[in-house]
Short mmCIF file of C-alpha atoms in Angstrom, two decimals:
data_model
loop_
_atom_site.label_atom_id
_atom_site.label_comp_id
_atom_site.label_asym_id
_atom_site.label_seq_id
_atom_site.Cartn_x
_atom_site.Cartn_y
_atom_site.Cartn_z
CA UNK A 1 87.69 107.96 90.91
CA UNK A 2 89.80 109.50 93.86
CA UNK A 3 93.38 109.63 92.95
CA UNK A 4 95.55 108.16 96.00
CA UNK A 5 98.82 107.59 94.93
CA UNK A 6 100.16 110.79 92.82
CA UNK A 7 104.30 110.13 91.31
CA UNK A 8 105.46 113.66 89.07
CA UNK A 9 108.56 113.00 87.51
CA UNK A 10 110.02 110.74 89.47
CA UNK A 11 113.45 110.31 89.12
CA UNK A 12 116.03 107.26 90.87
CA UNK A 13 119.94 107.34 90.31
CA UNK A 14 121.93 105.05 91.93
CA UNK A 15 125.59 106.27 92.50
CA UNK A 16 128.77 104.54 93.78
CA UNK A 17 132.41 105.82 93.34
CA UNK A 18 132.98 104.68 89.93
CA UNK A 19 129.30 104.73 88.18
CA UNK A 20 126.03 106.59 88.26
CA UNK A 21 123.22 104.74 87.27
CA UNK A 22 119.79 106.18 86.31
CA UNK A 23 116.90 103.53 87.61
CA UNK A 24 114.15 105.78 87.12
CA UNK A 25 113.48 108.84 84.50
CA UNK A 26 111.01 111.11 84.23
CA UNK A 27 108.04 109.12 85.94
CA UNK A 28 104.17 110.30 86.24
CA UNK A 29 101.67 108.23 87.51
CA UNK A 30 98.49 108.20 89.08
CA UNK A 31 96.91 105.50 90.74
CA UNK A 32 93.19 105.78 91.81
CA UNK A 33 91.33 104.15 94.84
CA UNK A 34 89.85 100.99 94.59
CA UNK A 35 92.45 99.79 91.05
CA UNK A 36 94.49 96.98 90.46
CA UNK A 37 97.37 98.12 88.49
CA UNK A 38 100.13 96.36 86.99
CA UNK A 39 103.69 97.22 86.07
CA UNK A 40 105.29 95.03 83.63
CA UNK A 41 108.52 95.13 81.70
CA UNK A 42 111.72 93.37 81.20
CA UNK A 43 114.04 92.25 83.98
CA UNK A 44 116.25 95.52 85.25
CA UNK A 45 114.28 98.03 83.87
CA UNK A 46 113.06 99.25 87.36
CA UNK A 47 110.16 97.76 88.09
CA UNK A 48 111.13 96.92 91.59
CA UNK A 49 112.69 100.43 91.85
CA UNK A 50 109.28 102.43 91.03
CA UNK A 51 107.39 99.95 93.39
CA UNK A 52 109.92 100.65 96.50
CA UNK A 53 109.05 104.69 96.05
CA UNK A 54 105.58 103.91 95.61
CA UNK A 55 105.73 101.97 98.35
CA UNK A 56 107.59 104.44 100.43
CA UNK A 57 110.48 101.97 101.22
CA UNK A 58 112.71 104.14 98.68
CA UNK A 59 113.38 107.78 98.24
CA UNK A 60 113.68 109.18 94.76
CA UNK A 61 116.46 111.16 93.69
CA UNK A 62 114.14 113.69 92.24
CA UNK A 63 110.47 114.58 91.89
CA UNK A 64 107.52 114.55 94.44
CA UNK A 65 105.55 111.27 96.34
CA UNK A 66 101.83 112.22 97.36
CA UNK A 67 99.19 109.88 99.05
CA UNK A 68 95.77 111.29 99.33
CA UNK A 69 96.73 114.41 97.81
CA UNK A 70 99.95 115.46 100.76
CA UNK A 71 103.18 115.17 99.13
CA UNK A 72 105.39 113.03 101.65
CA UNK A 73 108.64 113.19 99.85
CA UNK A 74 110.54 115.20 102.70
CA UNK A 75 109.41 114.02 105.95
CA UNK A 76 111.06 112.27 108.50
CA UNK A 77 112.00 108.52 108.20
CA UNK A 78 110.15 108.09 111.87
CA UNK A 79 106.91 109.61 110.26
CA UNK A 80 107.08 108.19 106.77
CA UNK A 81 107.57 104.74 108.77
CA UNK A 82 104.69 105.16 110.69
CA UNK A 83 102.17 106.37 107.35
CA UNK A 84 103.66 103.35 105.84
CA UNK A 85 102.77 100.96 108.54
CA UNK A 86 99.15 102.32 109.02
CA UNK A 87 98.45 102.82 105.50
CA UNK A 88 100.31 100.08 103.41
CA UNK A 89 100.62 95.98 103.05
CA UNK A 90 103.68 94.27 101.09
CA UNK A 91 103.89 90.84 99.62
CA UNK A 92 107.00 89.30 98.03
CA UNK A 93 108.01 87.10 95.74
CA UNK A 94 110.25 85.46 98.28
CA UNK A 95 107.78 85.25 101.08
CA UNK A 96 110.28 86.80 103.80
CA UNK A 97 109.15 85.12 106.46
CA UNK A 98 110.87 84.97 109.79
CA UNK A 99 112.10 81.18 109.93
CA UNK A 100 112.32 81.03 113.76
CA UNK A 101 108.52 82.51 114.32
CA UNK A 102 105.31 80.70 114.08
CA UNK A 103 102.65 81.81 111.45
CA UNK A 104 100.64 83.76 114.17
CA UNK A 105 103.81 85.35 114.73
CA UNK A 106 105.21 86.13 111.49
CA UNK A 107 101.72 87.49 110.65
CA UNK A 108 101.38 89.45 113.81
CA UNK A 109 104.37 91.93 113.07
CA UNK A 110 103.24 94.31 111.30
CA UNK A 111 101.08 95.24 114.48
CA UNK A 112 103.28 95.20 116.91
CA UNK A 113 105.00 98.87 115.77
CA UNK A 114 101.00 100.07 116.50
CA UNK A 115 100.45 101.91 119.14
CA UNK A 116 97.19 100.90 120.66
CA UNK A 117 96.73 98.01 118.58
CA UNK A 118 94.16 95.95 120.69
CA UNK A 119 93.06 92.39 120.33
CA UNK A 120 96.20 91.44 118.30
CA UNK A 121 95.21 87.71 117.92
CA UNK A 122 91.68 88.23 116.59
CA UNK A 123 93.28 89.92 114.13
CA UNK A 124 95.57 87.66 113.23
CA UNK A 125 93.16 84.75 113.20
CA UNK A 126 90.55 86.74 111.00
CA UNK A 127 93.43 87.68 108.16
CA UNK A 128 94.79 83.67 108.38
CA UNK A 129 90.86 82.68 108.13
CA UNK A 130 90.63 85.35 105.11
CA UNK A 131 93.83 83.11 103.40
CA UNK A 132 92.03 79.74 104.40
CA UNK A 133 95.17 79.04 106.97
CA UNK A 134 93.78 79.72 110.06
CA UNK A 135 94.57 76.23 110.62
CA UNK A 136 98.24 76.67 110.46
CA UNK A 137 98.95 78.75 113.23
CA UNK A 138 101.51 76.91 115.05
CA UNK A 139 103.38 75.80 112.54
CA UNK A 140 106.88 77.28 111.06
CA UNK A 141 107.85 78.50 107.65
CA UNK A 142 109.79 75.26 107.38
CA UNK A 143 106.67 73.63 107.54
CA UNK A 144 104.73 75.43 104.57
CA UNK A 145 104.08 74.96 100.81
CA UNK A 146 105.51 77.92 98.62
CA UNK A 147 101.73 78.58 97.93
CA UNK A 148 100.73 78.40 102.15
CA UNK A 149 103.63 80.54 102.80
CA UNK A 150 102.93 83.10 100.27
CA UNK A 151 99.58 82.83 101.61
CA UNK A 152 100.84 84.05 105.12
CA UNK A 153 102.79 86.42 103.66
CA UNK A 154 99.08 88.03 102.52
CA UNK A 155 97.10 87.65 105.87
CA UNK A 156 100.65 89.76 106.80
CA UNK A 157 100.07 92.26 104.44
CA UNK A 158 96.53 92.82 105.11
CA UNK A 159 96.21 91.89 109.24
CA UNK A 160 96.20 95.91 109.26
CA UNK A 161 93.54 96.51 107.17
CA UNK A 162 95.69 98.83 104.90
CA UNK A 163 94.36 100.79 102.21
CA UNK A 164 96.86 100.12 99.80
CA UNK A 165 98.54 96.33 98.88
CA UNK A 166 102.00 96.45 96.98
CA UNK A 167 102.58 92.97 95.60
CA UNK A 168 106.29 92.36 93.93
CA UNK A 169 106.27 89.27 91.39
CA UNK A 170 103.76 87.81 94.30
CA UNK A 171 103.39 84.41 92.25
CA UNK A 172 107.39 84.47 90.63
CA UNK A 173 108.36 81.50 93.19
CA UNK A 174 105.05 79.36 92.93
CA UNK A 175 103.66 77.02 90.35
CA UNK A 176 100.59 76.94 88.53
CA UNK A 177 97.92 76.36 90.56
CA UNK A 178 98.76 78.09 93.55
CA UNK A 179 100.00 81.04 91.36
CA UNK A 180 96.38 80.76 90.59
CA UNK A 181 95.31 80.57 94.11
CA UNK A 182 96.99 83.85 95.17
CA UNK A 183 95.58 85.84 92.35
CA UNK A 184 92.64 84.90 93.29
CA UNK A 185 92.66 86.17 97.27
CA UNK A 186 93.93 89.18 95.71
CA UNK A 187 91.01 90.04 93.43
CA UNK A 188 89.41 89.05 96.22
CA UNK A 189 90.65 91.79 98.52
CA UNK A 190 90.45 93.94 95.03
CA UNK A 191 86.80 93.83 95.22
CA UNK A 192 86.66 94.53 98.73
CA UNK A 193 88.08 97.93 98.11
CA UNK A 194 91.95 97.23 98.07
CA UNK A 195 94.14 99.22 96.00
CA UNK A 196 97.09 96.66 94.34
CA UNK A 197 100.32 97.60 92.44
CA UNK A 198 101.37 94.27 91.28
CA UNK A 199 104.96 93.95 89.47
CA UNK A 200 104.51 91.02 87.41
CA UNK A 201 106.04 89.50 84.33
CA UNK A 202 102.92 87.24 83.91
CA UNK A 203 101.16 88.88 80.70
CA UNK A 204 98.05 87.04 81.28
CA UNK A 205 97.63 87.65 85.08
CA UNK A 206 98.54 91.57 83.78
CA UNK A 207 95.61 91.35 81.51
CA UNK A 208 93.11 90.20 84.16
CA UNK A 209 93.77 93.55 86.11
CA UNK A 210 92.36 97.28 85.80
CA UNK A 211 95.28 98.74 84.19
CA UNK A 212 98.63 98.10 82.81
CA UNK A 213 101.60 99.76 82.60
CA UNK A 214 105.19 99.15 80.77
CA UNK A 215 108.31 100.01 81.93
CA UNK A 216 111.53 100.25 79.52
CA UNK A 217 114.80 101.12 80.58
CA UNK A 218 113.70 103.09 83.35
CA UNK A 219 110.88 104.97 81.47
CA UNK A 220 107.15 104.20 81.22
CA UNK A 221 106.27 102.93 78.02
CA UNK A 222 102.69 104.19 76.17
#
C-alpha cells in the first residue's frame, strides 16, 4: 500500500539552561494509507512527542517529515499550518473543548481557517450525525458526558474530511463502555479509508488495530 506518512531518523531534544533532554532517537517509520497504527509504551517514553511531529504540531530536532512522498520539515509555520488543517484531524484524551462555545461551534473550528469553506453547517451537522450527536447541537461542554464530549471532539476531527486522524490516549479519560463506543466510530472511519495513529496504553484496543508499535525510552522497540 501507498506510504503517506514517511519519519527517517527522527530525532527530539528538549533543552533548557541547565539540562538537555533527548525525547526522541533515531526514529524510522512508515505509515501506509488506509492503516490503523498504534504506538504503545510506558508513560514518558515519547509517545506524545513522536505523535506531535507526526502530526506536524512539533518540529524535530533532527531528521526529515514527508507526507505523500514531499518532505515538509523546513517550510514555513504559515504553510505547514495550512497542510495541517486541510490534511489532518486530532482527538485528545482531554477533549479540549472550548467551554464558552456550543457543540456546533466547537465542532465548526477547524473550518473556519478554510478559505472557501462553503456550507459550514451541513458540515457540521453531517460529522455530529456521523457521532450519533447531531442532537446536541446547542448544548455546552458543561452539558456533556466524557463519552458525548469525546464524541464531539471526533465529528471535530473529521468535519474536514481529513485524510489522516491522530488520536492521543482518545479513551484515557472515559470508562468502559464508552471507551468502547469511541473505538468503535473510529474503526468505523478506519474502514472508510481513514488513516489513525492512536497513542494508547490499552494493550487490547492495540491488538484490535493493523499494526503496533513500542516505544522505550525514546527509541522504537522491535
Amino acid at each position: 500500500m501507498e506510504t503517506i506518512i514517511k519519519l527517517s531518523d527522527i530525532n527530539k531534544v528538549y533543552t533548557t539552561k541547565t539540562i538537555e533532554t533527548q525525547a526522541l532517537e533515531g526514529i524510522n517509520i512508515e505509515v501506509r494509507k488506509g492503516e490503523f497504527l498504534s504506538i504503545m509504551g510506558p508513560s514518558g517514553c515519547g509517545k506524545s512527542t513522536l505523535l506531535n511531529i507526526m502530526g506536524l504540531l512539533d518540529r524535530p530536532s533532527g531528521g526529515t517529515v514527508e507526507f505523500f512522498g514531499k518532505d515538509l520539515t523546513g517550510i514555513r509555520d504559515k504553510d505547514l499550518a495550512r497542510f495541517r488543517n486541510e490534511n489532518l484531524g486530532f482527538v485528545f484524551q482531554s477533549f479540549h473543548l472550548i467551554p464558552t462555545l456550543s457543540v456546533m461551534d466547537n465542532v465548526m473550528v477547524p473550518l473556519t481557517y478554510r478559505k472557501g469553506s462553503r456550507d459550514r453547517k451541513k458540515a457540521v451537522v453531517e460529522a455530529l450525525e456521523k457521532v450519533g450527536l447531531s442532537h446536541r447541537v446547542t448544548h455546552f461542554p458543561a452539558q456533556l458526558s466524557g463519552g458525548q464530549a469525546q464524541r464531539v471532539a471526533i465529528a471535530r476531527a473529521i468535519v474536514g474530511n481529513p485524510s489522516i486522524i491522530l488520536a492521543d490516549e482518545p479513551t484515557g479519560n472515559l470508562d468502559s463502555r464508552m471507551s468502547e463506543e469511541v473505538m468503535q466510530l473510529l474503526h468505523g472511519l478506519n474502514r472508510e479509508g481513514k488513516t489513525i495513529i492512536m497513542v494508547t496504553h490499552n494493550e487490547a484496543q492495540a491488538r484490535d488495530t493493523d499494526r503496533v508499535i513500542h516505544l522505550f525510552d525514546g527509541h522504537l522497540v522491535k
